[in-house]
Amino acid sequence: MDMEKRPLIKALEAYTNEETSRFHMPGHRNGKRIPSLAFLQEHLYDFDVTEIDGTDHLHYPEESIKASQILLAKAMGSKESCYCVNGSTAANYAMIFGLLRPGDEVLLERSCHQSVFQALGLRGLKPRFIKPKQDPEWALPLPPDLTDIKEACEKYPLLKAVILTSPNYYGKVAPLKEISQFLKRRSLYLIVDEAHGAHFAFSDQLPPTAMFMGAHVSSVSFHKTLPVLTQGAVLNLSEDLQESERSRIRHYLRVFQTSSPSYTMLASMENARAIMEEEGKALYDELFREVGLLREKLTRIPQVDVYGKEDAFADATRLVIKTPLPGEFLMGELRKKHRIQAEMTLGSSIVFILSPFDGKDDLERLPEALAAIKMENEKLWASPVSPFILHYSEDLELLYDMEEILFLEKEEIPVKDAFGRISAETITPYPPGIPVLLPGERIGEKEVRLLCDLFQGSGILKSASKSKMGITVLK
Ligand SMILES: Cc1ncc(COP(=O)(O)O)c(C=O)c1O
């Protein structure tokens, strides 16, 4: 094969040949440790079909896809569950469009995923923000509790819905049960972005699912933590919704998704659900034993701290560690010198997504690699520099409608000169895909500093501006 004509394949092959331990999504790793994937791999192209006699229709299911979704709903504890082939992104759009009308007020966290903000903008909704909370020691966002929700509901009496992310990127879950009970008394919808919690349904050692805790709807990215091809996700609808509401959400799934869904992806979701029903409990019991040992080994390394050690309301498969080194540097060293790829870094924290399909050898290599990096960087380890902290503005107010801004006059200016200007674009570090700046938001002093740090870093930044240190603002 001429790889010069196939630059993407060349890059993917190079990563595969590195034999790096993958602590990042998708949850299948490279599928090598999942015997029941062999059948799907063998038939990858055979199963890549379209809507013909006998293969049913994702958007109007009546036969095999309908039967598969009934089994899915049983596993998810929902009234109805729908496969999504455009990730939780499409599910978030469909939930928001199906339950809310233009002009409705919605309460959400500042640290929502970009798909939620995009859907709000497209639907013409009025976002109201929950005051952001951070873990003081770790500088990581914390989910709101019932008091935060009650306070916000007092402040904004016209709300129609609350959108929460649970778990968040760092494995923290919100107290959804008490929040859902409170919201139901007020006839408010609870929409949960549960993108990172697809595995919760399959082990009693994991937090309960949003469906179980009383959410009206939830989106779960199967591909993030289960053995599923990238983009595979599920939208869950609870029995608290009327058929008319469910039917509107189904309508919007058709609007926001391709009319040519990938059957290989659908098959991989069905297979993952079956694997998890058959073996999930045992697989996670085994993983938790390994995670316990791993955490112990990590905390024995001086100045390595593990997030959420004693937290019963957290997902222990989400390993977040902190060392004296800046996260970006440590993540680079892990990859370059030790063939370990983490999911993401924020400040001095690094996030690893653990899965029952990680090899024991991969898990064992992590503390060894950290101990080696500590030895090689004794000076830095002894005198840590404080890395930049991602912060979300406390009192975010969007001064313009996000969609309207597309039609207003704009200019690109250097970030360092952006103080006081109104952003005309979304700036999103990826991962986690949470915008640090939204269109219509005034750029303050803190934002300028944060953006300069972000733009100088090597992380993937999604920005519309053409120059690296430029930002698009309203004229
Ligand atoms: C919290 C959250 N919600 C939604 C999404 C979008 O999910 P997907 O990639 O399945 O479209 C992500 C992706 O990273 C996410 O982190």
XYZ file of C-alpha atoms and ligand atoms in Angstrom:
491
model
C 0.000 0.000 0.000
C 1.348 3.432 -0.898
C 1.071 5.216 2.463
C 2.069 8.576 0.985
C -1.309 8.588 -0.729
C -3.002 7.666 2.559
C -1.746 10.148 5.190
C -4.543 9.420 7.680
C -4.122 5.665 7.435
C -0.370 6.165 7.814
C -0.912 8.103 11.063
C -3.363 5.513 12.404
C -1.012 2.685 11.540
C 1.866 4.472 13.266
C -0.197 4.816 16.461
C -1.209 1.157 16.265
C 2.393 0.040 15.769
C 3.500 2.006 18.849
C 1.455 -0.463 20.939
C 0.634 2.310 23.338
C -1.550 1.615 26.390
C -4.792 3.384 25.550
C -6.490 5.020 28.509
C -8.727 7.095 26.255
C -12.009 6.603 24.483
C -13.379 4.585 22.724
C -14.073 1.965 25.385
C -13.184 -1.049 23.242
C -9.511 -0.007 23.284
C -8.462 -1.721 20.076
C -10.863 -4.591 20.593
C -8.102 -7.170 20.971
C -9.181 -8.349 24.417
C -12.838 -8.847 23.504
C -13.309 -12.313 22.000
C -16.912 -11.691 20.977
C -15.822 -8.794 18.744
C -14.108 -11.233 16.383
C -17.411 -12.106 14.727
C -18.169 -8.440 14.014
C -14.622 -7.761 12.815
C -14.827 -10.692 10.427
C -18.075 -9.320 8.972
C -17.205 -5.605 9.091
C -17.965 -5.051 5.413
C -20.689 -7.721 5.154
C -22.687 -5.957 7.842
C -22.230 -2.494 6.325
C -25.601 -2.404 4.575
C -28.516 -0.059 4.077
C -32.287 -0.191 4.546
C -33.283 -3.138 2.435
C -35.681 -6.038 2.946
C -34.819 -7.639 6.268
C -32.534 -4.948 7.738
C -35.236 -2.654 9.177
C -35.016 1.159 9.377
C -33.412 3.088 12.260
C -35.723 6.063 11.923
C -38.950 3.988 11.668
C -38.023 0.689 13.326
C -40.465 -2.214 13.028
C -38.415 -5.392 12.915
C -34.875 -6.267 14.062
C -33.916 -2.719 15.128
C -37.178 -2.414 17.056
C -36.493 -5.746 18.800
C -32.934 -4.624 19.542
C -34.129 -1.300 21.002
C -36.645 -3.103 23.240
C -33.777 -5.145 24.716
C -31.777 -1.924 24.988
C -34.558 -0.144 26.904
C -34.729 -3.055 29.350
C -30.988 -2.791 29.994
C -31.162 1.009 30.341
C -34.202 0.959 32.660
C -36.068 3.318 30.329
C -39.525 3.352 28.782
C -37.876 3.565 25.377
C -34.270 3.804 24.160
C -33.097 4.875 20.718
C -29.783 4.138 19.057
C -27.953 7.266 17.910
C -25.283 7.129 15.230
C -24.144 10.753 15.636
C -23.000 10.412 19.242
C -24.536 12.059 22.283
C -24.237 15.275 20.302
C -27.292 14.349 18.207
C -29.043 12.971 21.288
C -28.506 16.273 23.128
C -29.922 18.209 20.174
C -32.973 15.918 19.966
C -33.716 16.045 23.727
C -33.493 19.830 23.791
C -35.497 20.429 20.612
C -38.116 17.827 21.508
C -38.898 19.231 24.950
C -38.360 22.976 24.594
C -39.753 25.719 22.399
C -38.031 28.886 21.135
C -37.789 31.500 23.874
C -37.992 28.989 26.763
C -35.661 29.547 29.715
C -33.325 26.703 30.661
C -30.988 26.276 33.583
C -27.590 24.731 32.929
C -24.026 24.484 34.127
C -21.353 26.732 32.700
C -19.298 23.573 32.075
C -21.807 21.904 29.712
C -20.578 20.246 26.556
C -20.514 22.398 23.422
C -23.383 20.372 21.874
C -25.704 21.658 24.605
C -24.722 25.276 23.936
C -25.067 24.746 20.195
C -28.545 23.270 20.589
C -29.608 26.170 22.842
C -28.380 28.663 20.255
C -30.087 26.908 17.352
C -33.365 26.522 19.252
C -33.382 30.166 20.405
C -33.552 29.252 24.093
C -32.630 31.569 26.941
C -29.763 30.047 28.964
C -29.640 30.756 32.704
C -26.524 29.586 34.476
C -25.994 27.739 37.744
C -23.196 29.388 39.711
C -20.102 27.311 38.861
C -18.470 25.329 41.673
C -14.927 24.057 41.751
C -13.120 21.599 43.944
C -10.799 24.065 45.731
C -7.836 21.726 45.923
C -8.074 20.263 42.431
C -9.579 23.227 40.552
C -11.956 20.847 38.776
C -15.632 21.642 38.162
C -18.097 20.086 40.617
C -21.699 19.176 39.792
C -24.390 21.295 41.449
C -26.325 19.985 44.454
C -29.987 20.395 45.377
C -29.348 23.712 47.159
C -27.740 25.172 44.016
C -30.728 24.060 41.943
C -33.247 25.412 44.463
C -31.472 28.780 44.581
C -31.394 29.024 40.791
C -35.085 28.082 40.532
C -35.919 30.904 42.964
C -33.810 33.342 40.953
C -35.309 32.288 37.602
C -39.006 31.502 38.142
C -39.775 31.071 34.419
C -37.543 28.052 33.849
C -38.880 25.170 31.760
C -36.032 22.696 32.174
C -32.737 21.943 33.873
C -29.893 20.393 31.877
C -27.178 18.657 33.905
C -23.985 16.816 32.992
C -23.655 13.745 35.166
C -21.131 12.235 35.462
C -18.763 14.998 34.469
C -15.433 14.394 32.740
C -13.824 13.712 36.128
C -16.325 11.039 37.161
C -18.376 13.130 39.611
C -22.120 12.569 39.606
C -24.832 15.022 40.665
C -27.414 14.022 43.333
C -29.961 13.442 40.582
C -32.553 11.634 42.680
C -33.286 14.540 45.005
C -32.943 17.032 42.155
C -35.432 15.126 39.962
C -37.958 14.877 42.808
C -37.716 18.607 43.410
C -38.014 19.456 39.695
C -40.996 17.165 39.179
C -42.881 18.985 41.931
C -42.301 22.178 39.913
C -43.185 20.512 36.590
C -39.708 21.161 35.196
C -37.946 18.742 32.871
C -34.673 17.163 33.975
C -32.481 16.544 30.917
C -29.257 14.702 31.692
C -26.159 14.577 29.534
C -24.844 11.235 30.770
C -22.383 10.878 27.895
C -19.662 9.532 30.203
C -21.870 7.096 32.142
C -22.881 4.429 29.593
C -21.333 1.691 31.759
C -23.297 2.665 34.911
C -26.172 0.363 33.958
C -23.998 -2.729 34.153
C -22.450 -2.796 37.624
C -23.838 -2.156 41.101
C -20.404 -0.811 42.070
C -20.981 2.164 39.760
C -23.317 5.096 40.490
C -26.988 4.590 39.529
C -28.016 5.792 36.066
C -29.855 9.048 35.370
C -32.921 7.027 34.289
C -32.910 5.200 37.620
C -32.594 8.532 39.464
C -35.643 10.061 37.775
C -34.371 12.035 34.755
C -36.945 12.618 32.012
C -34.361 11.975 29.278
C -30.681 11.113 29.100
C -28.008 10.817 26.449
C -25.266 8.201 26.868
C -22.209 7.860 24.631
C -21.832 4.090 24.418
C -18.584 4.596 22.513
C -16.880 6.445 25.365
C -16.809 3.633 27.931
C -18.293 0.491 26.325
C -16.862 -1.721 23.565
C -18.550 0.269 20.807
C -17.346 1.977 17.628
C -16.860 5.739 17.897
C -20.079 7.778 17.532
C -22.377 5.034 18.881
C -24.709 6.504 21.544
C -28.144 6.004 23.066
C -30.984 8.358 23.930
C -33.143 7.186 26.857
C -36.763 8.303 27.357
C -38.427 7.755 30.714
C -41.996 6.758 31.454
C -42.575 10.236 32.902
C -42.832 11.562 29.348
C -46.077 11.571 27.360
C -46.159 9.802 23.990
C -46.427 13.240 22.299
C -43.136 14.309 23.930
C -41.397 11.075 22.987
C -42.663 11.373 19.448
C -41.228 14.922 19.119
C -37.841 13.680 20.342
C -37.942 10.835 17.793
C -38.771 13.424 15.130
C -35.702 15.482 16.022
C -33.483 12.394 16.018
C -34.485 12.032 12.371
C -33.741 15.733 11.763
C -30.293 15.702 13.351
C -29.016 12.333 12.229
C -27.881 10.963 8.921
C -30.450 9.168 6.788
C -27.794 6.495 6.162
C -27.023 5.116 9.632
C -24.069 2.772 9.929
C -25.283 -0.765 10.559
C -21.821 -1.801 11.750
C -22.092 0.824 14.455
C -25.617 -0.306 15.378
C -24.357 -3.899 15.521
C -21.480 -2.876 17.759
C -23.914 -1.205 20.193
C -26.183 -4.240 20.281
C -23.203 -6.494 20.845
C -21.849 -4.295 23.656
C -25.195 -4.362 25.462
C -25.299 -8.162 25.188
C -21.673 -8.545 26.379
C -22.366 -6.273 29.325
C -25.559 -8.090 30.303
C -23.773 -11.417 30.157
C -20.427 -10.495 31.687
C -20.555 -6.846 32.804
C -20.888 -7.494 36.521
C -17.924 -9.895 36.600
C -15.857 -7.666 34.303
C -16.382 -4.594 36.496
C -15.835 -6.547 39.746
C -12.459 -7.584 38.346
C -11.674 -4.056 37.132
C -12.481 -2.596 40.562
C -10.047 -5.013 42.213
C -7.368 -3.840 39.769
C -8.306 -0.175 40.223
C -7.992 -0.554 44.021
C -4.452 -1.923 43.641
C -3.556 0.724 41.087
C -4.751 3.572 43.309
C -2.763 2.176 46.216
C 0.415 1.982 44.131
C -0.100 5.498 42.794
C -0.598 7.080 46.200
C 2.626 5.463 47.396
C 4.566 7.656 44.948
C 5.439 10.878 46.816
C 3.227 13.808 45.802
C 0.985 11.813 43.499
C -2.595 12.434 44.505
C -5.644 10.498 43.316
C -8.950 12.335 42.907
C -12.100 11.218 44.699
C -10.477 8.470 46.781
C -13.198 8.362 49.385
C -16.053 9.512 47.240
C -18.980 7.089 47.077
C -20.679 9.325 44.479
C -18.015 9.045 41.863
C -17.123 6.714 39.038
C -13.976 4.904 40.147
C -13.174 3.882 36.556
C -12.366 7.536 35.891
C -8.840 7.867 37.246
C -7.761 11.463 37.807
C -4.318 12.090 39.243
C -2.309 15.153 40.164
C 1.473 15.461 40.419
C 3.781 18.457 40.865
C 4.364 18.510 37.076
C 2.210 20.512 34.658
C -0.322 18.071 33.198
C 0.585 18.804 29.597
C 4.257 18.034 30.226
C 3.484 14.843 32.129
C 1.045 13.667 29.484
C 3.729 14.213 26.817
C 6.355 12.293 28.807
C 3.948 9.397 29.371
C 3.303 9.112 25.651
C 6.821 9.767 24.325
C 8.842 7.787 26.824
C 6.416 5.232 28.212
C 3.838 4.603 25.469
C 0.926 5.523 27.708
C -1.812 7.746 26.295
C -4.122 9.495 28.788
C -7.517 10.916 27.830
C -6.846 14.545 28.699
C -5.220 17.001 31.057
C -6.404 20.090 32.853
C -3.958 22.161 34.920
C -1.891 19.599 36.800
C -4.579 16.907 36.632
C -4.532 14.060 34.145
C -7.594 11.964 33.323
C -7.333 8.270 32.424
C -10.418 6.347 31.357
C -10.155 2.808 32.721
C -12.040 -0.056 31.161
C -12.536 -3.763 31.861
C -10.738 -4.229 28.538
C -7.464 -2.709 29.708
C -4.704 -5.262 30.034
C -3.316 -5.924 33.532
C 0.101 -5.105 32.110
C -1.172 -1.699 30.952
C -2.477 -0.896 34.431
C 0.782 -2.040 36.017
C 2.886 0.122 33.721
C 1.265 3.361 34.840
C 2.737 3.618 38.389
C 6.091 2.375 37.074
C 6.106 5.100 34.418
C 5.187 7.795 36.950
C 7.943 6.685 39.320
C 10.441 6.845 36.418
C 9.234 10.311 35.348
C 9.572 11.507 38.940
C 13.215 10.304 39.008
C 13.984 11.968 35.687
C 12.439 15.280 36.788
C 13.454 15.511 40.453
C 13.986 19.286 40.252
C 10.586 20.050 38.767
C 8.963 17.532 41.089
C 10.470 19.307 44.110
C 9.518 22.829 43.024
C 6.258 22.645 41.127
C 5.213 25.548 38.928
C 1.534 26.335 39.123
C -0.121 25.466 35.836
C -2.916 27.583 34.439
C -6.384 26.810 35.730
C -9.349 26.573 33.451
C -11.987 28.803 34.925
C -15.523 29.520 33.830
C -16.869 33.019 34.346
C -18.935 33.268 37.515
C -21.764 35.395 36.224
C -21.919 34.532 32.602
C -24.346 36.612 30.646
C -24.714 36.313 26.911
C -25.190 39.830 25.602
C -26.250 38.697 22.134
C -28.174 35.770 20.770
C -25.610 33.111 19.747
C -27.189 32.601 16.318
C -27.731 36.331 15.650
C -23.983 36.915 16.065
C -23.324 34.927 12.894
C -24.930 37.779 10.958
C -23.214 40.713 12.745
C -19.985 42.449 11.681
C -16.858 40.964 13.183
C -13.094 41.370 13.129
C -10.119 39.293 14.157
C -7.798 40.827 16.745
C -4.849 39.526 18.803
C -6.069 37.787 21.964
C -3.893 40.031 24.135
C -5.973 43.044 23.009
C -9.362 41.419 23.553
C -10.163 42.865 27.010
C -13.654 44.348 27.094
C -14.620 43.074 23.626
C -17.522 40.745 22.886
C -16.576 37.323 21.631
C -18.034 36.362 18.276
C -16.880 32.770 18.472
C -16.751 29.716 20.660
C -13.330 28.751 21.995
C -13.212 25.129 22.973
C -10.219 23.164 24.249
C -10.610 19.540 23.155
C -11.013 17.391 25.161
C -13.109 18.069 27.202
C -15.058 19.965 24.500
C -16.353 22.471 27.043
C -16.259 26.017 25.669
C -14.260 28.488 27.750
C -15.731 31.358 25.787
C -19.102 31.647 24.080
C -20.337 33.982 21.349
C -21.948 36.990 22.973
C -19.799 36.765 26.119
C -17.786 39.821 27.205
C -14.056 39.070 27.448
C -12.721 40.058 30.867
C -9.199 40.229 32.251
C -9.234 36.630 33.469
C -10.444 35.418 30.088
C -7.603 37.206 28.265
C -5.042 35.544 30.549
C -6.677 32.151 30.182
C -6.897 32.424 26.401
C -3.240 33.494 26.076
C -2.209 30.439 28.132
C -4.463 28.139 26.167
C -3.328 29.452 22.788
C 0.319 29.015 23.726
C -0.214 25.432 24.907
C -0.099 22.433 22.630
C -3.597 21.130 23.365
C -6.171 20.962 20.586
C -8.086 24.200 20.521
C -11.148 24.727 18.413
C -11.331 28.311 17.281
C -12.689 29.984 14.162
C -9.850 32.517 13.925
C -7.220 32.070 11.262
C -4.134 33.089 13.227
C -3.047 31.092 16.272
C -3.146 34.025 18.699
C -6.200 35.678 17.128
C -9.784 35.858 18.254
C -12.916 36.921 16.411
C -14.890 39.653 18.188
C -17.827 41.884 17.348
C -16.854 45.144 15.641
C -20.239 15.780 28.614
C -20.306 15.443 27.161
N -21.491 15.470 26.534
C -21.634 15.193 25.223
C -20.536 14.864 24.468
C -20.718 14.563 23.015
O -20.694 13.181 22.866
P -20.399 12.484 21.472
O -18.925 12.562 21.258
O -20.880 11.082 21.705
O -21.178 13.180 20.424
C -19.255 14.819 25.073
C -18.070 14.480 24.278
O -16.949 14.535 24.699
C -19.144 15.118 26.450
O -17.950 15.113 27.068
